[in-house]
Tab-separated table of C-alpha atoms in Angstrom:
chain	number	residue	atom	x	y	z
A	24	MET	CA	2.061	-9.038	26.194
A	25	ALA	CA	2.254	-10.754	22.639
A	26	ARG	CA	-0.249	-8.457	21.215
A	27	LYS	CA	1.993	-5.486	22.431
A	28	PHE	CA	5.029	-7.383	21.387
A	29	LEU	CA	3.650	-7.842	17.888
A	30	TYR	CA	2.942	-4.015	17.456
A	31	PHE	CA	6.148	-3.169	18.789
A	32	VAL	CA	7.977	-5.618	16.036
A	33	ALA	CA	5.570	-4.423	13.498
A	34	GLY	CA	6.651	-0.580	13.546
A	35	MET	CA	10.405	-1.865	13.971
A	36	VAL	CA	9.891	-3.881	10.454
A	37	ILE	CA	8.367	-1.576	8.893
A	38	LEU	CA	11.532	1.069	9.116
A	39	VAL	CA	12.961	-0.854	6.607
A	40	LEU	CA	9.742	-1.582	4.549
A	41	ALA	CA	10.136	1.492	1.579
A	42	GLY	CA	11.289	-0.869	-0.306
A	43	ALA	CA	13.776	-0.878	-2.886
A	44	PHE	CA	14.270	2.987	-3.664
A	45	VAL	CA	15.108	3.695	0.212
A	46	TYR	CA	16.778	0.885	0.260
A	47	GLN	CA	19.643	2.043	-2.462
A	48	VAL	CA	19.866	5.077	-0.861
A	49	TYR	CA	19.730	4.178	3.043
A	50	GLY	CA	21.123	0.685	3.007
A	51	ASP	CA	24.420	-0.946	3.626
A	52	ASP	CA	26.550	-3.894	3.471
A	53	LEU	CA	25.429	-4.938	7.145
A	54	MET	CA	21.348	-5.032	5.997
A	55	GLU	CA	21.841	-7.228	3.034
A	56	VAL	CA	24.158	-9.551	5.544
A	57	ALA	CA	20.968	-9.322	7.664
A	58	PHE	CA	17.984	-9.560	5.263
A	59	VAL	CA	19.370	-11.125	2.068
A	60	PRO	CA	18.770	-14.827	1.458
A	61	ASP	CA	22.106	-16.921	1.131
A	62	THR	CA	19.954	-19.991	-0.124
A	63	GLU	CA	18.955	-20.818	-3.628
A	64	PHE	CA	16.081	-19.675	-5.351
A	65	ALA	CA	13.528	-22.233	-5.589
A	66	ALA	CA	10.887	-21.648	-7.945
A	67	GLN	CA	7.477	-21.380	-6.652
A	68	GLU	CA	4.030	-23.710	-8.038
A	69	VAL	CA	1.914	-21.333	-9.777
A	70	LEU	CA	-1.281	-21.118	-7.573
A	71	GLU	CA	-4.630	-22.122	-9.480
A	72	THR	CA	-6.987	-19.379	-9.280
A	73	ASN	CA	-9.467	-21.382	-7.640
A	74	VAL	CA	-6.862	-21.565	-4.464
A	75	TYR	CA	-8.392	-18.574	-3.276
A	76	ALA	CA	-12.088	-20.223	-2.757
A	77	ASP	CA	-10.479	-20.794	0.450
A	78	THR	CA	-11.669	-18.096	2.693
A	79	ALA	CA	-7.978	-19.195	4.637
A	80	MET	CA	-6.175	-17.551	1.872
A	81	TRP	CA	-7.554	-14.024	2.708
A	82	LEU	CA	-6.682	-11.840	5.009
A	83	ALA	CA	-10.049	-10.161	4.977
A	84	ARG	CA	-13.024	-10.721	3.034
A	85	PRO	CA	-16.694	-10.267	3.128
A	86	GLU	CA	-17.388	-13.653	4.899
A	87	LEU	CA	-14.818	-13.038	7.639
A	88	VAL	CA	-16.116	-11.246	10.407
A	89	LYS	CA	-14.055	-12.268	13.458
A	90	ASP	CA	-11.316	-10.742	13.938
A	91	ASN	CA	-10.904	-9.772	10.157
A	92	PRO	CA	-8.509	-6.607	10.594
A	93	ALA	CA	-10.270	-4.555	7.522
A	94	LEU	CA	-13.122	-3.983	9.981
A	95	TRP	CA	-10.996	-2.424	12.720
A	96	LEU	CA	-11.667	1.351	13.749
A	97	PRO	CA	-9.329	3.819	15.874
A	98	GLU	CA	-10.589	4.171	19.655
A	99	GLY	CA	-13.811	6.081	20.125
A	100	TYR	CA	-13.869	6.843	16.169
A	101	GLU	CA	-17.468	7.083	14.795
A	102	ASP	CA	-18.205	8.388	11.592
A	103	SER	CA	-20.049	11.535	11.186
A	104	GLU	CA	-21.621	10.742	7.566
A	105	PRO	CA	-24.655	7.856	7.666
A	106	ALA	CA	-23.328	4.231	6.353
A	107	LEU	CA	-23.605	3.218	2.729
A	108	PRO	CA	-26.344	0.945	1.967
A	109	GLU	CA	-24.683	-2.465	0.984
A	110	THR	CA	-26.257	-2.208	-2.740
A	111	GLY	CA	-24.458	0.878	-2.840
A	112	LYS	CA	-20.546	-0.035	-1.878
A	113	ALA	CA	-17.595	-0.900	-3.631
A	114	ALA	CA	-15.379	-4.233	-3.621
A	115	VAL	CA	-11.922	-3.105	-2.332
A	116	PHE	CA	-8.940	-5.065	-3.403
A	117	PHE	CA	-6.061	-4.539	-1.156
A	118	VAL	CA	-2.599	-5.526	-1.027
A	119	HIS	CA	-0.572	-5.526	2.117
A	120	PRO	CA	3.218	-4.117	2.330
A	121	THR	CA	6.224	-6.563	3.250
A	122	SER	CA	5.727	-8.487	6.221
A	123	PHE	CA	8.078	-11.253	5.906
A	124	LEU	CA	11.927	-10.533	6.897
A	125	LYS	CA	13.553	-14.094	7.472
A	126	LYS	CA	16.542	-15.021	4.729
A	127	ASP	CA	15.520	-18.749	4.669
A	128	HIS	CA	13.329	-18.270	2.028
A	129	TRP	CA	12.960	-15.945	-1.029
A	130	ASN	CA	9.165	-15.852	-0.972
A	131	ALA	CA	7.238	-16.514	2.041
A	132	PRO	CA	6.014	-19.501	3.039
A	133	LEU	CA	2.573	-19.189	3.239
A	134	ASP	CA	2.030	-20.996	6.524
A	135	ASP	CA	4.927	-17.982	8.008
A	136	GLU	CA	2.635	-17.107	11.317
A	137	GLU	CA	4.861	-14.271	12.101
A	138	SER	CA	4.608	-12.291	8.822
A	139	GLN	CA	0.591	-13.005	8.765
A	140	ASP	CA	0.310	-11.783	11.976
A	141	ARG	CA	2.424	-8.465	10.823
A	142	ALA	CA	0.131	-8.453	7.977
A	143	ARG	CA	-3.001	-7.906	9.885
A	144	ILE	CA	-1.313	-5.294	11.884
A	145	PHE	CA	-1.078	-3.313	8.942
A	146	LEU	CA	-4.316	-3.865	7.505
A	147	ARG	CA	-5.524	-2.389	10.829
A	148	GLY	CA	-3.744	1.241	10.224
A	149	GLN	CA	-4.270	1.039	6.439
A	150	ALA	CA	-7.546	-1.112	4.867
A	151	SER	CA	-9.610	0.229	7.634
A	152	ALA	CA	-9.571	3.162	5.992
A	153	PHE	CA	-12.038	2.027	3.474
A	154	ASN	CA	-14.167	-0.487	5.434
A	155	ALA	CA	-16.957	2.560	5.026
A	156	VAL	CA	-17.360	2.343	1.193
A	157	GLY	CA	-17.002	-1.256	0.580
A	158	GLN	CA	-16.114	-4.394	1.520
A	159	VAL	CA	-12.721	-5.253	1.692
A	160	TRP	CA	-10.577	-8.293	0.417
A	161	ALA	CA	-6.936	-8.400	1.133
A	162	PRO	CA	-5.278	-11.687	0.072
A	163	ARG	CA	-2.618	-13.558	1.412
A	164	TYR	CA	0.263	-14.073	-1.392
A	165	ARG	CA	3.451	-15.316	-1.056
A	166	GLN	CA	5.493	-12.088	-0.765
A	167	ALA	CA	8.827	-11.243	-1.689
A	168	THR	CA	11.111	-11.085	1.263
A	169	LEU	CA	12.338	-7.939	2.852
A	170	GLY	CA	16.334	-8.725	1.219
A	171	ALA	CA	14.678	-8.919	-2.337
A	172	PHE	CA	14.633	-5.057	-2.130
A	173	LEU	CA	18.192	-5.482	-0.649
A	174	THR	CA	20.064	-7.035	-3.259
A	175	GLU	CA	21.066	-6.775	-7.009
A	176	LYS	CA	20.811	-10.380	-7.359
A	177	PRO	CA	18.233	-12.096	-9.961
A	178	GLU	CA	16.844	-14.019	-7.086
A	179	GLY	CA	15.056	-10.227	-5.894
A	180	GLN	CA	13.218	-9.566	-8.909
A	181	ARG	CA	12.427	-13.382	-9.729
A	182	ALA	CA	10.744	-13.591	-5.937
A	183	LEU	CA	8.837	-10.267	-6.767
A	184	ASP	CA	7.807	-11.504	-9.836
A	185	ALA	CA	6.462	-14.915	-8.153
A	186	ALA	CA	4.387	-12.505	-5.431
A	187	TYR	CA	3.290	-10.986	-8.017
A	188	GLN	CA	1.528	-14.201	-9.709
A	189	ASP	CA	-0.256	-14.737	-6.125
A	190	VAL	CA	-1.538	-11.314	-6.693
A	191	LEU	CA	-3.088	-11.718	-9.719
A	192	ALA	CA	-4.700	-15.190	-9.313
A	193	ALA	CA	-6.409	-13.262	-6.158
A	194	PHE	CA	-7.299	-10.618	-8.265
A	195	ASP	CA	-8.580	-13.037	-11.135
A	196	TYR	CA	-10.873	-14.717	-8.295
A	197	PHE	CA	-11.736	-11.707	-6.495
A	198	VAL	CA	-13.786	-10.205	-9.974
A	199	GLY	CA	-15.008	-13.300	-11.019
A	200	GLU	CA	-16.739	-13.604	-7.364
A	201	ILE	CA	-18.265	-10.026	-7.106
A	202	PRO	CA	-21.574	-8.895	-8.975
A	203	SER	CA	-19.920	-7.985	-12.577
A	204	ASP	CA	-21.457	-4.588	-12.321
A	205	GLN	CA	-19.852	-3.609	-8.631
A	206	PRO	CA	-17.468	-0.922	-8.674
A	207	ILE	CA	-13.839	-1.828	-7.391
A	208	ILE	CA	-11.495	0.278	-5.389
A	209	LEU	CA	-7.555	-0.808	-5.638
A	210	ALA	CA	-5.599	-0.119	-2.748
A	211	GLY	CA	-2.109	-0.723	-1.269
A	212	HIS	CA	1.111	0.531	-0.176
A	213	SER	CA	4.840	-0.198	-0.351
A	214	GLN	CA	5.195	-3.558	-2.047
A	215	GLY	CA	1.744	-4.230	-2.172
A	216	SER	CA	1.138	-0.815	-4.484
A	217	LEU	CA	4.225	-2.070	-6.387
A	218	HIS	CA	2.135	-5.193	-7.782
A	219	LEU	CA	-0.591	-2.763	-7.994
A	220	THR	CA	0.892	-0.828	-10.479
A	221	ASN	CA	1.698	-3.980	-12.623
A	222	LEU	CA	-1.627	-5.152	-11.983
A	223	LEU	CA	-3.102	-1.926	-13.445
A	224	LYS	CA	-1.338	-2.077	-16.400
A	225	ASP	CA	-1.778	-5.713	-17.246
A	226	ARG	CA	-5.592	-6.326	-16.227
A	227	VAL	CA	-7.132	-2.752	-15.823
A	228	ALA	CA	-5.702	-0.992	-19.070
A	229	GLY	CA	-7.651	-1.158	-22.167
A	230	THR	CA	-10.285	-3.614	-20.609
A	231	PRO	CA	-13.851	-3.180	-19.487
A	232	LEU	CA	-12.655	-3.387	-15.797
A	233	ALA	CA	-11.347	0.341	-16.308
A	234	THR	CA	-14.902	1.421	-16.391
A	235	ARG	CA	-15.529	0.075	-12.922
A	236	ILE	CA	-12.605	1.631	-10.906
A	237	VAL	CA	-13.432	3.887	-8.416
A	238	ALA	CA	-10.391	4.808	-7.521
A	239	ALA	CA	-6.671	3.272	-7.107
A	240	TYR	CA	-4.698	3.888	-4.546
A	241	VAL	CA	-0.916	3.243	-4.833
A	242	VAL	CA	0.209	4.311	-1.816
A	243	GLY	CA	4.433	4.463	-1.013
A	244	TRP	CA	5.384	3.457	-4.196
A	245	PRO	CA	6.837	6.025	-6.846
A	246	VAL	CA	4.708	6.447	-9.933
A	247	SER	CA	5.758	8.556	-12.486
A	248	VAL	CA	3.151	10.496	-14.401
A	249	ASP	CA	4.808	10.387	-17.894
A	250	THR	CA	6.675	6.902	-18.247
A	251	ASP	CA	4.016	5.032	-15.957
A	252	ILE	CA	0.700	6.471	-15.847
A	253	PRO	CA	-0.293	6.434	-19.861
A	254	GLU	CA	0.390	2.196	-19.392
A	255	MET	CA	-1.777	1.908	-16.487
A	256	GLY	CA	-5.217	2.421	-17.852
A	257	LEU	CA	-6.229	5.389	-15.560
A	258	ASP	CA	-6.282	9.200	-15.636
A	259	ILE	CA	-4.627	11.164	-12.536
A	260	CYS	CA	-7.254	11.602	-9.947
A	261	GLU	CA	-7.480	15.919	-10.510
A	262	ALA	CA	-10.453	16.608	-8.698
A	263	PRO	CA	-11.719	15.361	-5.726
A	264	ASP	CA	-15.136	14.098	-6.754
A	265	GLN	CA	-13.196	12.355	-9.853
A	266	THR	CA	-13.377	8.724	-10.585
A	267	ARG	CA	-11.614	6.024	-12.400
A	268	CYS	CA	-8.597	7.695	-11.608
A	269	ILE	CA	-4.847	6.656	-9.688
A	270	MET	CA	-3.802	8.492	-6.385
A	271	ALA	CA	-0.189	8.269	-5.146
A	272	TRP	CA	2.081	9.742	-2.969
A	273	GLN	CA	4.981	9.344	-0.528
A	274	SER	CA	5.201	11.660	2.100
A	275	PHE	CA	8.522	13.651	4.034
A	276	ALA	CA	8.060	15.742	6.818
A	277	GLU	CA	10.570	19.181	6.320
A	278	PRO	CA	13.453	19.920	5.573
A	279	ALA	CA	13.044	16.688	3.465
A	280	ASP	CA	16.258	15.178	2.222
A	281	TYR	CA	15.131	12.598	-0.986
A	282	GLY	CA	17.881	13.942	-3.094
A	283	ARG	CA	19.609	9.889	-3.435
A	284	ILE	CA	15.956	8.718	-3.719
A	285	VAL	CA	15.602	10.688	-6.831
A	286	LYS	CA	19.174	9.822	-8.125
A	287	VAL	CA	18.246	6.307	-8.095
A	288	TYR	CA	14.639	6.925	-9.082
A	289	ASP	CA	16.628	8.539	-12.225
A	290	MET	CA	18.290	5.339	-13.184
A	291	THR	CA	15.075	3.040	-14.010
A	292	ILE	CA	13.104	2.852	-16.937
A	293	GLY	CA	9.298	3.117	-17.017
A	294	PHE	CA	6.117	1.106	-17.730
A	295	ASN	CA	6.685	2.574	-21.611
A	296	GLY	CA	9.964	1.569	-21.980
A	297	GLU	CA	11.322	5.345	-21.660
A	298	PRO	CA	13.950	6.371	-18.644
A	299	ARG	CA	12.070	7.721	-15.827
A	300	LYS	CA	14.704	10.502	-15.484
A	301	ASP	CA	13.766	13.873	-14.393
A	302	SER	CA	9.982	12.634	-14.912
A	303	LYS	CA	7.589	13.824	-12.454
A	304	LEU	CA	6.424	11.705	-9.429
A	305	LEU	CA	2.731	11.727	-9.068
A	306	CYS	CA	2.029	13.865	-5.996
A	307	SER	CA	-1.714	13.169	-4.916
A	308	ASN	CA	-3.117	15.221	-1.969
A	309	PRO	CA	-4.870	12.840	0.400
A	310	VAL	CA	-6.169	16.002	2.323
A	311	ASN	CA	-7.465	17.970	-0.864
A	312	GLY	CA	-8.013	14.794	-2.638
A	313	ASP	CA	-6.567	16.446	-5.925
A	314	VAL	CA	-2.802	16.745	-7.144
A	315	ASN	CA	-0.080	19.082	-7.025
A	316	SER	CA	-2.089	20.813	-4.108
A	317	SER	CA	-1.149	22.570	-0.573
A	318	SER	CA	-3.888	22.130	2.316
A	319	PRO	CA	-2.942	23.599	5.950
A	320	ALA	CA	-3.243	21.389	8.807
A	321	SER	CA	-6.703	22.386	9.978
A	322	ALA	CA	-8.021	20.657	6.868
A	323	ASN	CA	-6.646	17.546	8.172
A	324	LEU	CA	-9.663	15.621	9.116
A	325	GLY	CA	-7.915	13.066	11.289
A	326	THR	CA	-4.117	11.398	11.829
A	327	LEU	CA	-4.274	7.792	13.171
A	328	VAL	CA	-1.865	8.312	16.559
A	329	PRO	CA	-0.761	4.964	18.569
A	330	ASN	CA	-0.977	5.029	22.443
A	331	ASP	CA	2.176	4.538	24.414
A	332	ASP	CA	1.975	0.633	24.498
A	333	LEU	CA	0.631	0.821	20.807
A	334	SER	CA	-2.055	-1.544	21.201
A	335	GLU	CA	-4.520	0.936	20.239
A	336	ALA	CA	-5.060	4.320	18.122
A	337	SER	CA	-6.958	7.615	17.996
A	338	ILE	CA	-7.590	10.057	15.946
A	339	THR	CA	-5.724	13.702	16.056
A	340	VAL	CA	-8.025	15.971	13.660
A	341	GLY	CA	-6.117	18.927	12.073
A	342	SER	CA	-2.409	18.240	12.824
A	343	VAL	CA	-0.437	17.490	9.678
A	344	PRO	CA	-0.760	20.056	6.527
A	345	ALA	CA	0.089	18.870	2.904
A	346	ARG	CA	1.498	19.905	0.027
A	347	CYS	CA	3.319	18.764	-3.119
A	348	ASP	CA	6.563	20.094	-4.291
A	349	PRO	CA	7.926	20.293	-7.767
A	350	ARG	CA	9.588	16.916	-8.379
A	351	GLY	CA	6.180	15.282	-6.692
A	352	PHE	CA	6.666	14.485	-2.990
A	353	LEU	CA	4.483	15.275	-0.585
A	354	LEU	CA	5.937	17.669	2.447
A	355	ILE	CA	3.690	17.839	5.893
A	356	GLY	CA	5.994	20.366	7.266
A	357	ASP	CA	7.254	19.858	10.805
A	358	PRO	CA	7.651	16.421	11.877
A	359	PRO	CA	4.822	14.895	13.604
A	360	GLU	CA	5.054	13.138	16.928
A	361	LEU	CA	3.467	9.940	15.631
A	362	GLY	CA	6.329	7.432	17.406
A	363	PRO	CA	10.203	6.805	16.478
A	364	TYR	CA	9.593	5.116	13.042
A	365	ALA	CA	10.443	8.174	10.543
A	366	LEU	CA	12.847	6.896	7.985
A	367	PRO	CA	16.421	9.040	7.663
A	368	GLY	CA	15.570	12.116	5.643
A	369	ASN	CA	12.562	12.988	7.294
A	370	ASN	CA	10.565	10.163	5.245
A	371	TYR	CA	7.532	9.150	6.788
A	372	HIS	CA	6.748	6.529	4.505
A	373	VAL	CA	5.876	4.414	7.324
A	374	TYR	CA	2.510	7.025	8.239
A	375	ASP	CA	1.464	7.276	4.358
A	376	TYR	CA	-1.892	6.039	5.373
A	377	SER	CA	-2.010	7.211	9.190
A	378	LEU	CA	-1.081	10.693	8.417
A	379	PHE	CA	-4.049	11.039	6.361
A	380	TRP	CA	-6.438	8.180	7.289
A	381	ALA	CA	-9.697	10.274	7.864
A	382	ASN	CA	-9.261	12.135	4.916
A	383	ILE	CA	-8.942	9.085	2.925
A	384	ARG	CA	-12.043	7.734	4.397
A	385	ALA	CA	-13.986	10.752	3.238
A	386	ASP	CA	-12.050	10.772	-0.587
A	387	ALA	CA	-13.167	6.966	-0.848
A	388	ARG	CA	-16.988	8.142	-0.047
A	389	ARG	CA	-16.591	10.727	-1.855
A	390	ARG	CA	-16.016	9.480	-4.748
A	391	MET	CA	-18.230	6.521	-4.455
A	392	ALA	CA	-20.858	9.095	-4.303
A	393	ALA	CA	-19.574	10.583	-7.849
A	394	PHE	CA	-19.142	7.350	-9.293
A	395	PRO	CA	-21.570	6.905	-12.162
A	396	ALA	CA	-24.710	4.898	-11.467
A	397	ARG	CA	-24.544	1.243	-12.165
């Protein structure tokens, strides 16, 4: 029963995990009262990089085998391709989305079991897409609480900045632990992808690390082609066998209503200091592995569909199409029946990975195969 309850909670929680953009469109005063902390912001002690030498600071890493959520596979699923040799695998750095909802702290305490349990569930459906091509490293971090996205108080941004410092510490440790020539895959979702956009700008752009990145999957967070990509150190993935590139998408069923999201997005400033207004969003098509394209449902290798009690998921092949629209949103046709957790406006943010789980898995494998020999 506890396991079933956690799956239910995770599903309900993720309804409101779309981040600042979705909240500013759909949020209201009630949400702020319910989730925004009414306590003072307490500056966190900066974690030393060696803190991440402790395996307890990771939700997933190579030494963790028992109950590692990133090793999960859908019920009855078997890879059609042979397993990669260990020497040919990447190291995958995955940053999970928001799982802390309480309002007694601006940042999640590391000993908060409820948010950690939710984070493990998220890894099952997201980070698992990469376990065929690499060993997944997924750090625990003092993520910003959900309420940090629901307010204009300066404490909200301070909480996000503090969370990002943990992600940086984890990443620096990760880079120091893996072989100096091992390929790297970066991936995340929602708040995790927000942190990855900054990490690419601050740790990858203009450094030798850029040559080791197979691909960066910055999913569920808006990325401006004009004002963000030039500062992130990698090109856009324009072809399915391209490497050292970035993929990003935001999923909407049709008819899609994202006009108010665009209104908020157009008020923000990009990484190059220029307004994002009227700039195109990066829209990768995870079915084709390219950008600004269309694909029929028959090309979808498999969507994760949960069972009735949400305790497992199975793969449904050929059920969801994908096409990028002119502004840069990924449209998936008629609303698929994946559960009751779609956001207003036919926003399928919750399912950004689930919709294309098998294609993401194949995409990562294809890019690994194309990655220049070490």
